[in-house]
CSV table of C-alpha atoms in Angstrom, one decimal:
chain,number,residue,atom,x,y,z
A,21,MET,CA,101.6,57.6,45.2
A,22,SER,CA,102.9,55.4,42.3
A,23,VAL,CA,106.5,53.9,42.9
A,24,THR,CA,108.1,52.8,39.7
A,25,ILE,CA,110.8,50.0,39.5
A,26,TRP,CA,113.4,52.8,39.1
A,27,VAL,CA,112.5,54.4,42.3
A,28,TRP,CA,112.6,51.1,44.1
A,29,ALA,CA,116.1,50.4,42.5
A,30,LEU,CA,117.6,53.8,43.5
A,31,THR,CA,116.2,53.4,47.0
A,32,VAL,CA,117.7,50.0,47.5
A,33,ALA,CA,121.0,51.2,45.9
A,34,GLY,CA,121.0,54.1,48.3
A,35,ILE,CA,120.6,51.8,51.2
A,36,ILE,CA,123.3,49.4,50.1
A,37,ALA,CA,125.6,52.4,49.7
A,38,LEU,CA,124.9,53.5,53.3
A,39,LEU,CA,125.6,49.8,54.5
A,40,ALA,CA,128.8,49.8,52.6
A,41,LEU,CA,129.8,53.1,54.2
A,42,ASP,CA,129.1,51.5,57.7
A,43,PHE,CA,131.2,48.5,56.8
A,44,LEU,CA,134.0,50.8,55.7
A,45,ILE,CA,133.9,52.6,59.0
A,46,SER,CA,133.9,49.4,61.0
A,47,HIS,CA,136.6,47.8,58.9
A,48,ASN,CA,139.2,48.6,61.6
A,49,PRO,CA,137.6,47.6,65.0
A,50,HIS,CA,137.8,50.4,67.5
A,51,HIS,CA,136.2,51.8,70.4
A,52,VAL,CA,133.2,54.1,69.4
A,53,SER,CA,133.1,57.3,71.3
A,54,VAL,CA,129.9,59.2,72.4
A,55,LYS,CA,131.0,62.0,69.9
A,56,GLU,CA,131.4,59.7,67.0
A,57,ALA,CA,128.2,57.8,67.7
A,58,GLY,CA,126.4,61.3,68.0
A,59,LEU,CA,127.6,62.5,64.8
A,60,TRP,CA,126.6,59.4,62.9
A,61,SER,CA,123.2,59.4,64.6
A,62,ILE,CA,122.6,62.9,63.5
A,63,PHE,CA,123.7,61.9,59.9
A,64,TYR,CA,121.2,58.9,59.6
A,65,ILE,CA,118.4,60.8,61.2
A,66,ALA,CA,119.0,63.8,58.7
A,67,VAL,CA,119.1,61.3,55.7
A,68,ALA,CA,115.7,59.8,56.9
A,69,VAL,CA,114.3,63.3,57.4
A,70,ALA,CA,115.5,64.5,53.9
A,71,PHE,CA,113.9,61.4,52.5
A,72,GLY,CA,110.7,62.1,54.3
A,73,LEU,CA,110.6,65.7,53.1
A,74,GLY,CA,111.0,64.5,49.6
A,75,ILE,CA,108.0,62.2,50.0
A,76,LEU,CA,106.1,65.0,51.7
A,77,TYR,CA,106.7,67.3,48.7
A,78,VAL,CA,105.4,64.7,46.3
A,79,ASP,CA,102.4,63.6,48.3
A,80,HIS,CA,101.5,65.3,51.7
A,81,GLU,CA,99.5,62.3,53.0
A,82,TYR,CA,102.2,59.7,52.2
A,83,GLY,CA,104.9,62.0,53.7
A,84,VAL,CA,103.0,62.0,57.0
A,85,GLN,CA,102.6,58.3,56.8
A,86,PHE,CA,106.3,57.8,56.3
A,87,PHE,CA,107.2,60.0,59.3
A,88,ALA,CA,104.7,58.1,61.4
A,89,ALA,CA,106.1,54.8,60.3
A,90,TYR,CA,109.6,56.0,60.8
A,91,LEU,CA,108.8,57.1,64.3
A,92,VAL,CA,107.2,53.8,65.2
A,93,GLU,CA,110.2,51.8,63.8
A,94,LYS,CA,112.6,54.1,65.6
A,95,SER,CA,110.8,53.8,68.9
A,96,LEU,CA,110.6,50.0,68.7
A,97,SER,CA,114.2,49.9,67.8
A,98,VAL,CA,115.2,51.3,71.1
A,99,ASP,CA,113.8,48.1,72.6
A,100,ASN,CA,116.0,46.2,70.2
A,101,LEU,CA,119.0,48.1,71.7
A,102,PHE,CA,118.0,46.7,75.2
A,103,VAL,CA,118.2,43.1,73.8
A,104,PHE,CA,121.4,43.9,71.9
A,105,ALA,CA,123.0,45.3,75.0
A,106,ILE,CA,122.0,42.0,77.0
A,107,ILE,CA,123.4,39.8,74.2
A,108,LEU,CA,126.8,41.7,74.0
A,109,ALA,CA,127.1,41.6,77.8
A,110,ARG,CA,126.1,37.8,78.1
A,111,PHE,CA,128.5,36.9,75.5
A,112,ALA,CA,131.3,39.3,76.8
A,113,VAL,CA,131.8,40.8,73.3
A,114,PRO,CA,135.0,42.9,73.4
A,115,ASP,CA,134.3,46.7,73.0
A,116,ASP,CA,136.2,47.0,69.7
A,117,LEU,CA,134.1,44.2,68.1
A,118,GLN,CA,130.7,45.4,69.1
A,119,GLN,CA,130.0,47.7,66.2
A,120,ARG,CA,130.9,44.9,63.6
A,121,VAL,CA,128.4,42.5,65.5
A,122,LEU,CA,125.7,45.1,65.3
A,123,LEU,CA,126.3,45.8,61.7
A,124,PHE,CA,126.1,42.1,60.7
A,125,GLY,CA,122.9,42.0,62.8
A,126,ILE,CA,121.4,45.0,61.0
A,127,VAL,CA,122.1,43.3,57.6
A,128,LEU,CA,120.4,40.1,58.6
A,129,ALA,CA,117.5,42.2,60.0
A,130,LEU,CA,117.1,44.1,56.7
A,131,ILE,CA,116.9,40.8,54.8
A,132,PHE,CA,114.4,39.2,57.2
A,133,ARG,CA,112.2,42.3,57.2
A,134,THR,CA,112.2,42.8,53.5
A,135,ILE,CA,110.8,39.3,53.2
A,136,PHE,CA,108.2,39.9,56.0
A,137,ILE,CA,107.2,43.2,54.3
A,138,ALA,CA,106.6,41.5,50.9
A,139,LEU,CA,104.5,38.8,52.6
A,140,GLY,CA,102.5,41.4,54.6
A,141,ALA,CA,101.9,43.6,51.6
A,142,ALA,CA,100.6,40.6,49.6
A,143,ALA,CA,98.4,39.5,52.5
A,144,LEU,CA,96.8,42.9,52.9
A,145,ALA,CA,96.2,43.2,49.2
A,146,TYR,CA,94.4,39.9,48.8
A,147,PHE,CA,93.0,39.3,52.3
A,148,SER,CA,91.6,42.4,54.1
A,149,PHE,CA,91.0,40.4,57.3
A,150,THR,CA,94.8,40.4,57.7
A,151,PHE,CA,94.2,43.8,59.3
A,152,VAL,CA,92.4,42.0,62.1
A,153,ILE,CA,95.0,39.4,62.4
A,154,PHE,CA,97.8,42.0,62.5
A,155,GLY,CA,95.8,44.1,65.0
A,156,ALA,CA,95.1,41.1,67.3
A,157,LEU,CA,98.8,40.1,67.2
A,158,LEU,CA,99.9,43.8,68.2
A,159,ILE,CA,97.3,43.9,71.0
A,160,TRP,CA,98.4,40.5,72.4
A,161,THR,CA,102.1,41.5,72.1
A,162,GLY,CA,101.4,44.8,73.9
A,163,ILE,CA,99.5,43.1,76.7
A,164,GLN,CA,102.2,40.5,77.2
A,165,LEU,CA,105.0,43.1,77.0
A,166,ALA,CA,103.2,45.1,79.7
A,167,ARG,CA,102.8,41.9,81.9
A,168,HIS,CA,106.5,41.0,81.6
A,169,ARG,CA,107.9,44.6,81.6
A,170,ASP,CA,110.4,43.9,84.4
A,171,ASP,CA,111.9,40.9,82.7
A,172,ASP,CA,114.7,40.6,80.2
A,173,PRO,CA,115.0,38.0,77.4
A,174,ASP,CA,117.8,35.4,77.9
A,175,PRO,CA,120.0,34.6,74.9
A,176,GLY,CA,120.3,31.1,76.2
A,177,ASP,CA,116.7,30.5,75.4
A,178,ASN,CA,117.3,30.9,71.7
A,179,PHE,CA,116.7,27.7,69.9
A,180,LEU,CA,119.5,28.1,67.4
A,181,ILE,CA,122.0,28.9,70.1
A,182,LYS,CA,120.9,25.8,72.0
A,183,ARG,CA,121.5,23.6,69.0
A,184,ILE,CA,124.9,25.0,68.2
A,185,LYS,CA,126.0,24.6,71.8
A,186,ALA,CA,124.8,21.0,71.9
A,187,ARG,CA,127.1,20.3,68.9
A,188,GLY,CA,130.1,21.6,70.7
A,189,ARG,CA,131.6,23.1,67.6
A,190,LEU,CA,132.7,26.3,69.2
A,191,VAL,CA,136.0,27.8,70.5
A,192,PRO,CA,135.6,29.7,73.7
A,193,ASP,CA,137.7,32.8,72.7
A,194,TYR,CA,137.2,35.6,70.2
A,195,HIS,CA,139.6,35.8,67.2
A,196,GLY,CA,139.2,39.3,66.0
A,197,THR,CA,136.4,39.6,63.3
A,198,LYS,CA,136.8,35.9,62.4
A,199,LEU,CA,133.6,33.8,62.3
A,200,PHE,CA,135.5,30.5,61.9
A,201,VAL,CA,138.9,29.3,63.0
A,202,HIS,CA,140.9,26.0,62.9
A,203,HIS,CA,141.3,24.3,66.2
A,204,ASN,CA,143.0,20.9,66.7
A,205,GLY,CA,142.4,20.1,63.0
A,206,GLN,CA,138.7,21.1,63.1
A,207,ARG,CA,136.9,24.1,61.6
A,208,LEU,CA,135.0,25.6,64.5
A,209,MET,CA,132.8,28.6,65.0
A,210,THR,CA,134.0,31.5,67.1
A,211,PRO,CA,131.7,33.2,69.7
A,212,LEU,CA,131.4,36.1,67.3
A,213,LEU,CA,129.2,34.0,64.8
A,214,LEU,CA,127.2,32.8,67.8
A,215,VAL,CA,126.5,36.5,68.8
A,216,VAL,CA,125.5,37.4,65.2
A,217,ILE,CA,123.2,34.5,65.0
A,218,ALA,CA,121.7,35.6,68.4
A,219,ILE,CA,121.1,39.1,67.3
A,220,GLY,CA,119.9,38.2,63.8
A,221,SER,CA,117.3,35.5,65.1
A,222,THR,CA,116.2,37.9,67.9
A,223,ASP,CA,115.4,40.6,65.5
A,224,LEU,CA,113.5,38.2,63.5
A,225,LEU,CA,111.1,37.9,66.5
A,226,PHE,CA,111.0,41.7,66.8
A,227,ALA,CA,110.0,41.9,63.2
A,228,LEU,CA,106.8,39.9,64.1
A,229,ASP,CA,105.4,43.0,65.8
A,230,SER,CA,107.4,45.9,64.2
A,231,ILE,CA,106.2,45.1,60.7
A,232,PRO,CA,102.4,44.8,61.4
A,233,ALA,CA,103.0,48.0,63.5
A,234,THR,CA,104.3,49.9,60.6
A,235,PHE,CA,101.6,48.5,58.3
A,236,GLY,CA,99.2,50.0,60.9
A,237,VAL,CA,100.2,53.6,60.0
A,238,THR,CA,100.7,53.0,56.3
A,239,GLN,CA,99.7,50.2,53.9
A,240,HIS,CA,102.2,51.3,51.2
A,241,ALA,CA,104.9,48.6,51.0
A,242,TYR,CA,107.6,51.1,49.8
A,243,LEU,CA,107.1,53.4,52.8
A,244,VAL,CA,107.1,50.4,55.1
A,245,PHE,CA,110.3,49.3,53.6
A,246,ALA,CA,111.9,52.7,53.6
A,247,ALA,CA,110.9,53.3,57.2
A,248,ASN,CA,112.3,50.0,58.4
A,249,ALA,CA,115.6,50.5,56.5
A,250,PHE,CA,116.2,54.0,57.7
A,251,ALA,CA,115.4,53.1,61.3
A,252,LEU,CA,117.8,50.1,61.1
A,253,LEU,CA,120.6,52.0,59.4
A,254,GLY,CA,121.1,54.3,62.4
A,255,LEU,CA,120.8,51.5,64.9
A,256,ARG,CA,124.5,50.9,65.2
A,257,ALA,CA,125.3,54.5,66.0
A,258,LEU,CA,122.3,54.9,68.3
A,259,PHE,CA,123.3,51.9,70.4
A,260,PHE,CA,126.7,53.5,71.2
A,261,LEU,CA,125.0,56.8,71.9
A,262,LEU,CA,122.4,55.5,74.2
A,263,LYS,CA,124.4,52.6,75.7
A,264,GLY,CA,124.8,54.4,79.0
A,265,LEU,CA,121.2,55.8,79.1
A,266,LEU,CA,119.3,52.5,78.3
A,267,ASP,CA,119.1,51.5,81.9
A,268,ARG,CA,117.4,54.9,82.7
A,269,LEU,CA,114.4,54.5,80.4
A,270,VAL,CA,112.5,52.6,83.1
A,271,TYR,CA,109.1,53.1,81.6
A,272,LEU,CA,110.0,52.4,77.9
A,273,SER,CA,108.6,48.9,77.8
A,274,ILE,CA,105.2,50.2,79.1
A,275,GLY,CA,105.2,53.0,76.5
A,276,LEU,CA,106.0,50.5,73.6
A,277,ALA,CA,103.3,48.3,74.9
A,278,LEU,CA,100.8,51.1,74.7
A,279,ILE,CA,102.0,52.0,71.2
A,280,LEU,CA,101.5,48.5,70.0
A,281,ILE,CA,98.0,48.2,71.6
A,282,PHE,CA,97.0,51.6,70.0
A,283,ILE,CA,98.2,50.6,66.5
A,284,GLY,CA,96.5,47.2,66.9
A,285,VAL,CA,93.1,48.9,67.7
A,286,LYS,CA,93.8,51.2,64.7
A,287,LEU,CA,94.3,48.2,62.4
A,288,ILE,CA,91.0,46.5,63.6
A,289,LEU,CA,89.1,49.9,63.1
A,290,THR,CA,90.6,50.1,59.6
A,291,PHE,CA,89.1,46.7,58.7
A,292,ALA,CA,85.8,47.5,60.5
A,293,HIS,CA,85.6,50.9,58.4
A,294,GLU,CA,85.9,48.9,55.2
A,295,VAL,CA,83.1,46.7,56.2
A,296,SER,CA,80.9,49.5,57.6
A,297,PRO,CA,81.9,53.1,56.6
A,298,SER,CA,79.9,54.4,59.6
A,299,ILE,CA,82.7,53.1,61.9
A,300,PRO,CA,85.4,55.7,62.2
A,301,LYS,CA,89.1,55.0,61.6
A,302,ILE,CA,91.9,56.7,63.2
A,303,PRO,CA,93.7,59.3,60.9
A,304,THR,CA,97.5,59.1,60.3
A,305,VAL,CA,98.0,62.5,61.9
A,306,THR,CA,96.3,61.4,65.0
A,307,SER,CA,98.4,58.2,65.2
A,308,LEU,CA,101.5,60.4,64.8
A,309,LEU,CA,100.5,62.7,67.6
A,310,VAL,CA,99.5,59.8,69.9
A,311,ILE,CA,102.9,58.1,69.3
A,312,VAL,CA,104.9,61.3,70.0
A,313,ALA,CA,102.7,61.9,73.2
A,314,ILE,CA,103.3,58.5,74.5
A,315,LEU,CA,107.1,58.7,73.9
A,316,CYS,CA,107.3,62.1,75.5
A,317,VAL,CA,105.3,61.0,78.6
A,318,VAL,CA,107.4,57.8,79.0
A,319,THR,CA,110.6,59.7,78.7
A,320,VAL,CA,109.8,62.5,81.3
A,321,ALA,CA,108.2,59.9,83.7
A,322,SER,CA,111.5,57.8,83.5
A,323,VAL,CA,113.6,60.8,84.2
A,324,ILE,CA,111.3,61.6,87.2
A,325,LYS,CA,111.4,58.1,88.4
A,326,VAL,CA,115.2,57.8,88.3
A,327,ARG,CA,115.6,61.0,90.1
A,328,ARG,CA,113.4,59.8,92.9
A,329,ASP,CA,114.9,56.3,92.9
A,330,PRO,CA,118.4,56.2,91.5
A,331,ASP,CA,118.6,52.5,92.0
A,332,SER,CA,115.8,52.0,89.3
A,333,VAL,CA,116.9,49.9,86.3
A,334,ALA,CA,115.0,49.6,83.0
A,335,HIS,CA,114.2,46.2,81.4
A,336,ALA,CA,113.6,45.3,77.8
A,337,GLY,CA,110.5,43.4,78.7
A,338,THR,CA,109.5,40.1,77.1
A,339,VAL,CA,106.4,38.5,75.5
A,340,THR,CA,106.8,35.2,77.2
A,341,GLU,CA,107.9,34.2,80.8
A,342,PRO,CA,111.8,33.7,80.5
A,343,ASP,CA,113.1,30.2,81.2
A,344,ARG,CA,115.3,30.6,84.4
A,345,SER,CA,116.3,27.0,84.7
A,346,HIS,CA,119.8,27.7,83.1
A,347,ASP,CA,120.6,31.1,84.4
A,348,ASP,CA,123.9,29.8,85.9
A,349,GLU,CA,124.9,28.1,82.7
A,350,PRO,CA,127.7,29.7,80.6
A,351,VAL,CA,126.5,31.1,77.3
A,352,ILE,CA,129.7,30.2,75.6
A,353,PRO,CA,130.6,26.5,76.3
A,354,PRO,CA,134.2,25.4,76.8
A,355,ALA,CA,136.4,24.3,73.9
A,356,PRO,CA,135.9,20.8,72.6
A,357,PRO,CA,138.4,18.1,73.9
A,358,GLU,CA,141.6,17.4,72.0
A,359,ASP,CA,140.4,14.0,70.7
A,360,SER,CA,136.9,15.1,69.8
A,361,GLU,CA,135.5,13.7,66.6
A,362,LYS,CA,136.3,15.8,63.5
A,363,PRO,CA,133.2,17.5,62.0
A,364,THR,CA,131.8,16.3,58.7
A,365,GLY,CA,131.4,18.5,55.8
A,366,PRO,CA,133.2,21.8,54.9
């Protein structure tokens, strides 16, 4: 499938238009009801499905690849929602500001992932051993996620958050949608900016496994970009729709670990097939069926587990052992003293 510069331009313009629509909706901060979140989730899924059907009409194989890539990104994005929920809770983000925070995080995620997709596509085009590197990364990530499936990431471990807190240029209270305020003659950051940075930088780490995973089902950069964009666009609405259900998906982290390991093996087999055609590679349709099967089994098993043990709580899972040395430290430090030194620069 050949994608012209005009197709790229129209796709990017469409995504920007959808983002503008989201910003327009969240212009006046308000509580997002389940009904509102449900309607917007249906809308974004319908847009992605319509796009996929269009690809399917042009080229059946690439259409199947898009739906597989979209499903991978959508399933991995649910794990993002776990982390987003943890960050919003730890920073005590007011309910009416949560959708604006998520929207800023989605924009940052789109920027970061577009860069990663460009680098990944170039690496795969000029260095076929990248398949093995991506595959090994996904297998390692899946194993680590399974090992630490009962842990949750801590926003306090974030390097950028630590540096900002150390500088003490932060006010303790939210000021609506403002990212900066003047306090005692100083221009200081509000907790809202800290939350946006936490979400954006956290998603940067998620991209390290989600982008290789998407390349595992399609090597077409346009499809990888589109699948990521459509999965991220519906993330805000999906968060408010599933917010009350996230704690019940107790086996989700195990399911995602299995998906990552499966796609990692698929990538390595793809490279091995290029070296020796006698080695089989996993077809895209098979990948799609395996991913759907894993998600279905995980969901049903979670429902059964929660019914038998109502106290069961799901966890996002982590790749590394969380640092618990500062669990009792406040995420948002107190305001700087009245006579603190004025910051330099703008």
